[in-house]
Coordinates of C-alpha atoms in Angstrom, one line a residue:
M216 CA -19.7 -32.9 -28.9
K217 CA -18.3 -34.5 -32.0
K218 CA -20.1 -31.8 -34.0
I219 CA -17.9 -29.2 -32.2
L220 CA -14.7 -30.9 -33.2
L221 CA -15.8 -31.1 -36.8
C222 CA -16.5 -27.4 -36.8
F223 CA -12.9 -26.6 -35.7
L224 CA -11.7 -28.3 -38.8
L225 CA -13.7 -26.0 -41.0
S226 CA -12.2 -22.9 -42.5
T227 CA -12.4 -19.8 -40.4
S228 CA -13.5 -17.9 -43.5
L229 CA -17.1 -19.1 -43.0
Y230 CA -18.2 -15.6 -42.1
S231 CA -16.0 -13.7 -44.5
Q232 CA -19.1 -12.4 -46.3
S233 CA -19.7 -10.1 -43.3
E234 CA -17.0 -8.2 -41.4
Y235 CA -18.5 -9.3 -38.1
P236 CA -20.9 -12.2 -37.8
Q237 CA -24.3 -11.3 -36.6
D238 CA -26.5 -13.6 -34.4
Y239 CA -23.6 -15.9 -33.8
F240 CA -22.8 -14.9 -30.2
R241 CA -25.5 -14.9 -27.6
E242 CA -25.4 -12.6 -24.6
P243 CA -23.3 -14.1 -21.7
L244 CA -26.0 -13.4 -19.1
D245 CA -29.7 -14.1 -19.1
I246 CA -30.7 -10.7 -17.7
T247 CA -31.2 -7.4 -19.5
L248 CA -27.7 -6.1 -20.2
V249 CA -26.8 -2.9 -18.5
L250 CA -23.3 -1.6 -18.7
S251 CA -21.0 0.0 -16.2
G252 CA -18.2 0.2 -18.8
T253 CA -18.2 0.4 -22.6
F254 CA -15.7 -0.8 -25.1
A255 CA -12.5 1.3 -25.5
E256 CA -13.6 3.8 -22.8
L257 CA -10.7 5.7 -21.2
R258 CA -9.2 3.9 -18.2
S259 CA -5.9 4.5 -16.3
N260 CA -3.1 3.7 -18.7
H261 CA -5.3 1.7 -21.1
F262 CA -8.4 1.5 -23.2
H263 CA -11.1 -0.8 -21.8
S264 CA -11.0 -4.0 -23.8
G265 CA -14.6 -5.2 -23.4
L266 CA -18.0 -4.5 -21.9
D267 CA -18.5 -4.4 -18.2
I268 CA -21.9 -5.8 -17.6
K269 CA -23.7 -5.0 -14.4
T270 CA -24.8 -8.1 -12.3
Q271 CA -27.5 -6.4 -10.2
R272 CA -25.0 -5.5 -7.5
K273 CA -24.5 -9.2 -6.6
T274 CA -22.3 -12.2 -7.4
G275 CA -23.3 -15.6 -8.5
L276 CA -25.3 -15.0 -11.7
K277 CA -25.0 -17.8 -14.3
V278 CA -22.5 -17.0 -17.1
Y279 CA -23.2 -18.7 -20.4
T280 CA -20.8 -19.4 -23.2
A281 CA -21.6 -17.0 -26.1
A282 CA -21.2 -19.8 -28.7
M283 CA -19.9 -23.4 -28.9
G284 CA -16.1 -23.8 -28.7
Y285 CA -13.4 -25.0 -26.4
I286 CA -11.8 -23.5 -23.3
S287 CA -8.4 -22.4 -24.6
R288 CA -7.2 -20.5 -21.5
I289 CA -8.0 -20.3 -17.9
K290 CA -6.3 -17.7 -15.7
V291 CA -6.6 -17.3 -11.9
S292 CA -4.8 -14.2 -10.5
H293 CA -5.1 -11.9 -7.5
Y294 CA -5.3 -8.9 -9.7
G295 CA -6.4 -8.1 -13.3
Y296 CA -9.3 -10.2 -14.4
G297 CA -9.2 -12.4 -11.3
K298 CA -10.8 -15.7 -12.3
A299 CA -11.1 -15.6 -16.1
L300 CA -12.1 -17.9 -19.0
Y301 CA -11.1 -17.7 -22.7
I302 CA -13.2 -19.7 -25.2
T303 CA -12.0 -20.1 -28.8
H304 CA -14.8 -20.5 -31.3
P305 CA -15.0 -22.2 -34.8
N306 CA -15.2 -18.9 -36.5
G307 CA -11.8 -17.8 -35.2
Y308 CA -12.9 -15.4 -32.5
T309 CA -12.3 -15.8 -28.8
T310 CA -14.6 -14.7 -26.1
V311 CA -13.3 -13.7 -22.6
Y312 CA -15.2 -13.7 -19.3
G313 CA -13.5 -11.9 -16.3
H314 CA -13.9 -11.3 -12.6
L315 CA -15.7 -14.6 -12.1
K316 CA -16.7 -16.0 -8.7
K317 CA -16.2 -19.6 -9.7
F318 CA -16.3 -21.9 -12.7
S319 CA -18.7 -24.6 -13.7
P320 CA -18.1 -28.0 -12.0
K321 CA -16.1 -29.5 -14.8
I322 CA -13.9 -26.4 -15.2
E323 CA -13.6 -26.0 -11.5
A324 CA -12.4 -29.5 -11.1
Y325 CA -9.9 -29.1 -13.9
I326 CA -8.4 -25.9 -12.5
K327 CA -8.3 -27.1 -8.9
D328 CA -6.3 -30.2 -10.0
C329 CA -3.8 -27.7 -11.6
Q330 CA -3.7 -25.5 -8.4
Y331 CA -3.1 -28.5 -6.2
E332 CA -0.5 -29.9 -8.5
K333 CA 1.4 -26.6 -8.7
E334 CA 0.6 -25.7 -5.0
S335 CA -0.5 -22.2 -6.1
Y336 CA -3.7 -20.2 -6.1
E337 CA -2.5 -18.2 -9.1
V338 CA -2.3 -20.4 -12.2
E339 CA -2.6 -20.1 -16.0
M340 CA -3.5 -23.1 -18.1
F341 CA -3.9 -23.5 -21.9
P342 CA -6.1 -26.6 -22.5
N343 CA -6.0 -28.1 -26.0
N344 CA -9.0 -28.1 -28.3
T345 CA -10.3 -31.5 -27.0
E346 CA -10.0 -31.2 -23.2
L347 CA -12.8 -28.8 -22.3
L348 CA -15.4 -28.5 -25.0
V349 CA -18.4 -26.3 -24.4
D350 CA -21.7 -25.9 -26.2
T351 CA -23.8 -22.8 -26.9
N352 CA -25.9 -21.8 -23.9
E353 CA -23.8 -23.9 -21.5
I354 CA -23.2 -22.5 -18.0
I355 CA -19.5 -22.1 -17.7
A356 CA -19.2 -19.9 -14.6
Y357 CA -20.8 -17.6 -12.1
S358 CA -20.3 -13.9 -12.0
G359 CA -18.2 -12.4 -9.3
N360 CA -15.9 -9.6 -8.1
T361 CA -12.5 -11.2 -8.3
G362 CA -9.2 -9.5 -9.3
G363 CA -9.1 -5.8 -9.9
S364 CA -12.8 -5.3 -10.0
G365 CA -14.3 -2.3 -8.3
G366 CA -17.6 -4.1 -7.7
P367 CA -19.6 -7.1 -8.9
H368 CA -19.8 -7.3 -12.7
L369 CA -18.9 -9.5 -15.7
H370 CA -16.2 -8.3 -18.0
F371 CA -16.9 -9.7 -21.5
E372 CA -14.7 -9.4 -24.5
I373 CA -14.5 -10.6 -28.1
R374 CA -11.1 -10.9 -29.7
D375 CA -10.0 -11.8 -33.3
N376 CA -7.5 -14.4 -34.2
A377 CA -4.7 -11.8 -33.7
E378 CA -5.8 -11.3 -30.1
R379 CA -7.1 -7.8 -30.8
P380 CA -10.2 -6.9 -28.8
I381 CA -13.3 -5.7 -30.8
N382 CA -16.4 -4.0 -29.6
P383 CA -18.8 -6.9 -28.8
M384 CA -21.7 -4.6 -29.9
L385 CA -20.5 -5.0 -33.5
F386 CA -21.5 -8.7 -33.3
G387 CA -25.1 -7.9 -32.3
I388 CA -24.8 -7.7 -28.5
N389 CA -27.5 -5.1 -27.9
I390 CA -27.6 -2.4 -25.3
K391 CA -30.5 0.0 -25.0
D392 CA -29.3 3.5 -25.7
S393 CA -31.4 6.4 -27.0
K394 CA -29.4 9.2 -25.3
K395 CA -27.0 11.5 -27.0
P396 CA -23.4 11.8 -25.6
F397 CA -22.7 14.9 -23.6
I398 CA -19.7 17.2 -23.4
S399 CA -18.5 18.6 -20.1
S400 CA -15.4 20.6 -21.2
V401 CA -13.6 21.9 -24.3
Y402 CA -10.0 23.0 -24.7
A403 CA -7.9 24.7 -27.4
Y404 CA -4.2 23.9 -27.8
P405 CA -1.4 25.7 -29.6
K406 CA 0.8 23.4 -31.6
D407 CA 4.0 25.5 -31.2
K408 CA 5.4 28.8 -29.9
N409 CA 4.0 30.6 -32.9
S410 CA 0.4 29.6 -32.3
F411 CA -2.1 31.4 -30.1
I412 CA -5.7 31.1 -28.8
N413 CA -7.3 34.2 -27.4
G414 CA -3.9 35.8 -27.3
K415 CA -2.3 33.0 -25.3
N416 CA 0.3 30.5 -26.2
K417 CA -1.0 27.8 -23.9
R418 CA -3.9 25.4 -23.4
I419 CA -7.1 27.5 -23.0
P420 CA -10.4 26.2 -21.6
L421 CA -13.3 27.4 -23.8
R422 CA -16.7 28.4 -22.4
L423 CA -19.2 25.7 -23.3
I424 CA -22.7 26.8 -24.2
P425 CA -25.4 24.0 -24.4
K426 CA -28.1 24.4 -27.0
K427 CA -31.8 23.5 -26.5
N428 CA -31.5 20.6 -28.9
G429 CA -28.7 18.9 -26.9
D430 CA -25.9 20.2 -29.1
Y431 CA -23.2 22.6 -28.0
K432 CA -21.3 25.7 -29.1
V433 CA -18.5 27.8 -27.5
E434 CA -18.0 31.5 -27.5
K435 CA -16.2 32.8 -30.6
I436 CA -12.4 32.6 -30.2
T437 CA -9.5 34.4 -31.8
A438 CA -6.6 32.3 -33.0
Y439 CA -3.5 32.3 -35.1
G440 CA -1.1 29.6 -36.3
N441 CA -1.6 25.9 -36.0
I442 CA -4.0 24.9 -33.3
G443 CA -5.9 21.8 -32.1
F444 CA -8.9 21.1 -29.8
G445 CA -9.8 18.6 -27.1
V446 CA -13.1 17.5 -25.6
V447 CA -14.2 15.9 -22.4
S448 CA -17.2 13.8 -23.4
Y449 CA -19.2 10.8 -22.1
D450 CA -22.2 8.7 -23.1
K451 CA -25.1 7.4 -21.0
Q452 CA -27.2 4.4 -21.7
D453 CA -30.9 4.3 -21.0
L454 CA -30.8 1.9 -18.0
A455 CA -27.7 3.2 -16.2
P456 CA -26.8 6.5 -14.6
N457 CA -23.0 6.1 -15.0
N458 CA -20.8 7.9 -17.5
N459 CA -19.4 5.7 -20.2
G460 CA -17.1 6.1 -23.2
V461 CA -18.2 7.2 -26.6
S462 CA -17.9 5.3 -29.9
N463 CA -16.6 7.8 -32.5
I464 CA -15.3 11.4 -32.5
S465 CA -14.9 13.3 -35.8
S466 CA -14.0 16.9 -36.5
Y467 CA -14.4 19.2 -39.5
L468 CA -13.1 22.5 -40.6
N469 CA -15.6 24.4 -42.7
G470 CA -17.3 21.1 -43.5
N471 CA -14.2 19.2 -44.4
K472 CA -13.2 16.3 -42.2
V473 CA -9.8 16.7 -40.6
F474 CA -9.8 14.1 -37.8
E475 CA -11.6 10.9 -36.7
M476 CA -11.2 8.6 -33.7
D477 CA -13.0 5.3 -34.2
F478 CA -13.2 3.2 -31.1
K479 CA -13.9 -0.1 -32.9
R480 CA -10.8 -2.3 -32.3
F481 CA -7.3 -2.0 -31.0
S482 CA -4.4 -4.1 -30.0
F483 CA -3.0 -4.6 -26.5
S484 CA 0.4 -3.5 -27.6
E485 CA -0.9 0.0 -28.4
T486 CA -3.3 0.5 -25.5
K487 CA -0.7 2.2 -23.3
H488 CA -0.6 5.1 -25.8
L489 CA -3.9 6.3 -24.3
N490 CA -1.7 8.5 -22.2
R491 CA -0.5 10.2 -25.3
Y492 CA -4.1 10.5 -26.7
V493 CA -5.5 12.3 -23.7
D494 CA -4.1 15.5 -22.1
F495 CA -2.1 13.6 -19.5
E496 CA -1.2 16.7 -17.5
L497 CA -4.8 17.7 -17.2
W498 CA -5.8 14.2 -16.1
K499 CA -3.1 14.2 -13.4
T500 CA -3.8 17.6 -12.1
K501 CA -7.6 18.0 -12.5
K502 CA -8.8 14.3 -12.9
T503 CA -10.5 15.1 -16.2
R504 CA -9.5 13.4 -19.5
S505 CA -9.5 15.8 -22.5
Q506 CA -9.4 13.7 -25.7
K507 CA -7.1 15.5 -28.0
L508 CA -8.4 15.8 -31.6
F509 CA -5.0 15.9 -33.1
V510 CA -2.1 13.4 -33.3
E511 CA 1.2 14.2 -31.6
E512 CA 4.5 12.7 -32.6
N513 CA 5.2 9.1 -31.7
N514 CA 1.6 8.2 -31.1
P515 CA 0.9 5.0 -33.2
L516 CA -2.8 4.4 -32.2
S517 CA -4.6 2.5 -35.0
M518 CA -7.9 4.0 -34.0
Y519 CA -7.0 7.3 -35.8
K520 CA -8.8 7.6 -39.1
N521 CA -9.0 10.3 -41.9
V522 CA -6.5 12.6 -40.2
V523 CA -5.4 15.6 -42.2
D524 CA -2.3 17.6 -41.1
D525 CA -2.2 15.5 -37.8
G526 CA -5.6 17.0 -37.0
Y527 CA -4.3 20.5 -36.5
I528 CA -5.9 23.4 -38.3
K529 CA -4.0 26.4 -39.6
V530 CA -5.6 29.8 -38.8
E531 CA -4.5 32.8 -40.7
D532 CA -4.9 36.5 -39.9
S533 CA -8.3 38.1 -40.8
T534 CA -10.1 34.9 -41.6
S535 CA -13.3 33.4 -40.3
S536 CA -14.0 29.7 -40.0
V537 CA -16.0 27.1 -38.1
Y538 CA -14.6 24.0 -36.5
R539 CA -17.2 21.3 -35.8
V540 CA -17.0 18.2 -33.6
D541 CA -19.4 15.2 -33.9
I542 CA -19.5 12.8 -31.0
K543 CA -21.4 9.5 -31.4
D544 CA -22.3 6.6 -29.3
F545 CA -22.5 3.1 -30.8
K546 CA -26.2 3.5 -31.6
G547 CA -25.5 6.6 -33.7
N548 CA -26.8 9.1 -31.2
T549 CA -24.8 12.3 -32.0
S550 CA -23.9 15.5 -30.3
E551 CA -22.5 18.4 -32.2
L552 CA -20.1 21.0 -31.0
E553 CA -19.5 24.2 -33.0
I554 CA -16.4 26.4 -32.5
P555 CA -16.4 29.7 -34.4
I556 CA -12.8 31.0 -35.1
I557 CA -11.6 34.5 -36.1
G558 CA -8.0 34.7 -37.3
K559 CA -6.0 37.4 -35.5
A560 CA -2.2 37.7 -35.6
K561 CA -0.2 37.8 -32.4
V562 CA 3.3 38.8 -31.7
L563 CA 5.3 36.1 -29.7
E564 CA 5.9 37.0 -26.1
I565 CA 8.9 35.2 -24.5
E566 CA 8.1 33.7 -21.0
V567 CA 10.9 33.1 -18.6
D568 CA 10.8 29.9 -16.5
S569 CA 11.5 31.1 -12.9
S570 CA 11.8 27.6 -11.5
A571 CA 14.8 27.2 -9.3
T572 CA 15.1 23.5 -9.6
E573 CA 17.8 22.2 -12.0
K574 CA 16.3 20.9 -15.2
R575 CA 17.8 18.0 -17.2
L576 CA 17.1 17.1 -20.8
I577 CA 15.7 13.7 -21.5
K578 CA 16.0 12.8 -25.2
N579 CA 13.5 10.5 -27.0
Q580 CA 16.1 8.7 -29.1
E581 CA 19.0 8.5 -26.7
T582 CA 19.9 6.9 -23.4
T583 CA 20.0 9.6 -20.7
T584 CA 21.4 8.9 -17.2
L585 CA 20.8 11.2 -14.3
K586 CA 23.3 10.8 -11.4
E587 CA 23.5 12.4 -8.0
R588 CA 24.8 11.2 -4.6
N589 CA 24.0 7.5 -4.3
T590 CA 21.3 7.4 -7.0
Q591 CA 21.1 6.9 -10.7
V592 CA 18.1 7.2 -13.0
T593 CA 18.3 5.9 -16.6
F594 CA 15.9 6.7 -19.4
Y595 CA 16.5 4.4 -22.4
P596 CA 15.5 5.4 -26.0
N597 CA 11.7 5.8 -26.6
T598 CA 11.0 6.1 -22.9
V599 CA 9.6 9.6 -23.5
Y600 CA 7.5 10.7 -26.4
D601 CA 9.4 14.0 -27.0
D602 CA 12.6 15.5 -25.8
I603 CA 11.7 17.0 -22.5
L604 CA 13.2 19.0 -19.6
V605 CA 12.6 17.5 -16.2
D606 CA 13.3 18.7 -12.7
F607 CA 15.9 16.5 -10.9
K608 CA 17.5 16.7 -7.5
V609 CA 18.3 14.3 -4.6
S610 CA 17.7 15.2 -1.0
G611 CA 19.0 12.5 1.4
D612 CA 17.7 9.3 -0.1
T613 CA 14.7 11.0 -1.8
I614 CA 14.8 11.5 -5.6
H615 CA 12.7 14.5 -6.8
L616 CA 12.0 13.4 -10.4
H617 CA 9.8 16.0 -11.9
K618 CA 6.0 15.7 -11.4
D619 CA 3.7 12.9 -12.6
V620 CA 2.4 15.0 -15.5
V621 CA 4.4 13.6 -18.4
P622 CA 3.2 10.4 -20.1
L623 CA 5.9 7.7 -20.7
Q624 CA 6.1 4.9 -23.2
K625 CA 8.0 2.5 -21.1
N626 CA 9.8 2.2 -17.8
F627 CA 12.8 4.2 -16.6
V628 CA 15.3 2.5 -14.2
I629 CA 16.1 3.7 -10.7
N630 CA 19.3 2.5 -9.0
Y631 CA 20.3 3.1 -5.4
D632 CA 23.8 2.3 -4.0
I633 CA 23.2 1.1 -0.4
G634 CA 26.8 0.5 0.5
N635 CA 26.7 3.1 3.3
Y636 CA 24.0 1.1 5.1
K637 CA 24.8 -1.5 7.8
D638 CA 24.7 -5.0 6.5
V639 CA 22.0 -5.9 9.0
D640 CA 19.7 -3.2 7.5
K641 CA 20.3 -3.8 3.8
S642 CA 17.9 -6.8 3.4
K643 CA 15.0 -4.7 4.7
L644 CA 15.4 -1.8 2.2
F645 CA 13.2 -1.3 -0.8
I646 CA 12.5 1.5 -3.3
A647 CA 9.2 3.3 -2.7
R648 CA 7.3 5.9 -4.6
L649 CA 5.9 8.7 -2.3
Y650 CA 2.3 9.5 -3.2
G651 CA -0.6 11.5 -2.0
Y652 CA -0.8 14.5 0.3
Y653 CA 1.0 12.8 3.1
K654 CA 3.7 11.3 0.8
K655 CA 3.0 7.7 1.8
P656 CA 5.6 5.1 0.6
S657 CA 4.3 2.6 -1.9
Y658 CA 6.4 -0.4 -2.7
V659 CA 8.0 -0.6 -6.2
N660 CA 9.2 -4.0 -7.3
T661 CA 12.8 -3.9 -6.1
K662 CA 15.7 -6.2 -7.0
R663 CA 19.0 -6.4 -5.1
K664 CA 22.4 -7.3 -6.6
G665 CA 25.2 -6.7 -4.2
D666 CA 24.9 -3.2 -2.8
T667 CA 22.6 -2.0 -5.6
L668 CA 18.9 -1.8 -5.4
T669 CA 17.0 -1.5 -8.7
A670 CA 13.4 -0.7 -9.6
R671 CA 11.5 0.2 -12.8
S672 CA 8.7 2.6 -13.1
K673 CA 6.6 4.5 -15.7
T674 CA 5.6 7.2 -13.2
L675 CA 7.6 10.4 -12.6
G676 CA 7.5 11.9 -9.1
L677 CA 9.1 11.3 -5.7
Y678 CA 11.1 8.1 -4.9
T679 CA 12.9 7.1 -1.8
L680 CA 14.5 4.3 0.1
A681 CA 12.2 2.7 2.7
S682 CA 12.8 0.1 5.3
D683 CA 10.3 -2.6 6.4
T684 CA 11.3 -4.4 9.6
E685 CA 7.8 -5.6 10.6
A686 CA 6.4 -9.0 9.7
P687 CA 2.9 -9.5 8.2
K688 CA 0.0 -10.0 10.6
I689 CA -2.2 -13.1 10.5
K690 CA -5.5 -13.3 12.3
P691 CA -8.2 -16.1 12.1
I692 CA -11.7 -14.8 11.3
N693 CA -14.2 -17.6 11.8
F694 CA -12.5 -20.0 14.2
T695 CA -10.3 -20.2 17.3
N696 CA -7.6 -22.7 18.3
K697 CA -9.0 -26.2 19.1
K698 CA -12.4 -25.4 17.7
W699 CA -14.7 -28.0 16.0
L700 CA -15.4 -26.9 12.4
S701 CA -17.5 -29.9 11.3
K702 CA -20.4 -27.7 10.2
Y703 CA -18.2 -25.1 8.5
R704 CA -17.7 -25.0 4.8
Y705 CA -15.0 -22.3 4.8
L706 CA -11.9 -21.6 6.8
K707 CA -11.2 -17.8 6.8
V708 CA -8.0 -15.9 7.8
K709 CA -7.1 -12.2 7.5
I710 CA -3.6 -11.3 6.5
S711 CA -2.0 -7.8 6.2
D712 CA 1.3 -6.0 5.9
D713 CA 1.6 -2.3 6.7
L714 CA 4.5 -1.3 4.4
S715 CA 6.0 -3.3 1.6
G716 CA 3.0 -5.5 1.1
I717 CA 2.2 -9.2 0.9
S718 CA 4.5 -11.2 -1.4
K719 CA 3.5 -14.8 -0.9
Y720 CA 1.7 -17.1 1.5
R721 CA 1.5 -20.9 2.1
A722 CA -1.0 -22.9 4.0
T723 CA -0.8 -26.6 5.1
V724 CA -2.9 -28.9 7.2
N725 CA -1.1 -31.8 8.7
G726 CA 1.8 -31.0 6.5
K727 CA -0.3 -31.2 3.3
W728 CA -0.7 -28.0 1.1
I729 CA -4.2 -26.6 1.0
L730 CA -5.6 -24.1 -1.5
M731 CA -6.5 -20.8 0.0
E732 CA -8.0 -18.1 -2.2
Y733 CA -6.6 -14.6 -1.6
D734 CA -8.8 -11.6 -1.9
Y735 CA -6.4 -8.6 -1.7
K736 CA -9.4 -6.2 -1.5
T737 CA -10.5 -7.7 1.9
N738 CA -7.0 -9.1 2.9
T739 CA -8.7 -12.5 3.3
L740 CA -7.5 -16.1 2.8
I741 CA -10.3 -18.6 2.3
H742 CA -10.1 -22.4 2.2
D743 CA -13.1 -24.4 0.9
F744 CA -13.5 -27.7 2.8
N745 CA -15.4 -29.1 -0.2
D746 CA -11.9 -29.5 -1.8
A747 CA -11.9 -32.7 0.3
V748 CA -8.2 -32.5 1.2
V749 CA -8.8 -32.1 4.9
T750 CA -9.9 -35.6 5.9
D751 CA -8.6 -36.1 9.4
T752 CA -10.4 -35.4 12.7
E753 CA -7.6 -33.6 14.3
N754 CA -5.9 -31.0 12.1
N755 CA -2.9 -28.9 12.5
L756 CA -3.1 -25.7 10.4
K757 CA 0.1 -23.8 9.5
I758 CA 0.1 -20.5 7.5
I759 CA 3.3 -18.7 6.5
V760 CA 3.0 -15.2 5.1
T761 CA 5.9 -13.3 3.7
D762 CA 6.2 -9.6 2.7
N763 CA 8.1 -8.1 -0.2
V764 CA 11.4 -7.7 1.7
G765 CA 11.3 -11.2 3.2
N766 CA 9.8 -10.6 6.6
S767 CA 7.7 -13.7 7.5
S768 CA 5.0 -14.6 10.0
T769 CA 3.8 -18.0 11.0
F770 CA 0.4 -18.8 12.3
E771 CA -0.5 -22.2 13.8
A772 CA -3.7 -23.6 15.2
T773 CA -5.5 -26.9 15.7
F774 CA -9.1 -27.6 14.6
F775 CA -11.3 -30.6 14.5
R776 CA -13.7 -32.0 11.9
K777 CA -15.8 -35.1 11.6

């Protein structure tokens, strides 16, 4: 391992002759790689920062370090990447492995020492460059389904020394793909009130016509003024049926490039602007993401390339032109879309908004505060992308704050004055967002100072005060009181809370803290007796579970082990 240390002293410019080193990183699994998610594909509120590699619908596959280096970060959390490892390599890049089931023995021992020291399942550690050295082809973990995973898979990333994720396929990670991307929908967008498509001053769906060669066209449209287009497109690899993200989208007007979106690399600070890149209203109302081939104000995405006039095209009266879109996957398979355009002038028709709800102006560059009754909602500068009009009214304790169809850059702040509530009830109150058809309350992280409750959110919609007076439930799964558990490896307990949700839990045996892993997807706490902290024959188990407003439940039982 001395060789590894020496490599870390070398200049990170070793591979400067190539933008991305080839044949340096090996594949992290020893099976044929099949993807359930591609780099930078569109997710809720972010671009996907790596490859999601299928693990044959099971957990426990061996995960190998992609190259020699040292473990620079270990994070264990209930959500997000779950159990995750970060390895820094001599060439300056970092590889990331997420949703792991467990770590290799030396890493597992290291992190469990930290968990028991901190008395917390959730930990984040940053070992120095000599503590946990790893070699190429070393087994570092086993694949799993921890954190915010929707099923067993390995999340794999490569980041540069500025912590920017880069498509791992640029480093030679190979995925079999001979299929062209496909297009499911096309839309045309007027830029302003003086722009029209097929006589309309609003977003227009265009009739998509597949060609025999796998390309596409739409019916000829009429237009006038400055307009843009959007596409709903996906890619499929050879060995997987699922829809994945594409690698590049370029558009041309009469053969001249006017726009390009290159999904090669991005920074985490900009990923939230995905909601500005897609048609957010369409996503929220129709669950389809139209990728807008034009750049609206206050969208700083670095993946835009070769953009002319913000990607809009100007259509004049009595003209004929052709707009073309090329959509590529990483292997270069390309689908073309052709949109013929005839210029036709249109007189502006004023439409009157018949909405009866009072509208309030939220300005991009100013602080705006909306007040009514016992509520206050504050939008600070740069919360919205544009100056917008929103619906706002308060009914009882429910705030009607527009609809969740407007993308926001950062949180707005909700304040409730609860001075009119009885003191005995105040501690059980929290701010909730009402969602779904039945308007179920969902806990929003709520802080209390005196008689003021405060919460932050990036989602417009309905908010209300809710009260949680019921304590969490605790139920043993694989044992009963006074049972012998000598042949058991695991101790399993189910916990749940019907309203505000689980905030924290603590488990002890004979007064000594024990590690219990929490899987929120199954509401299960699990202790591994191999931790060797339970050593007595007679053991008194005590578990305390607290919800987000402070209601607590205590479960106690006795079990025996030899």
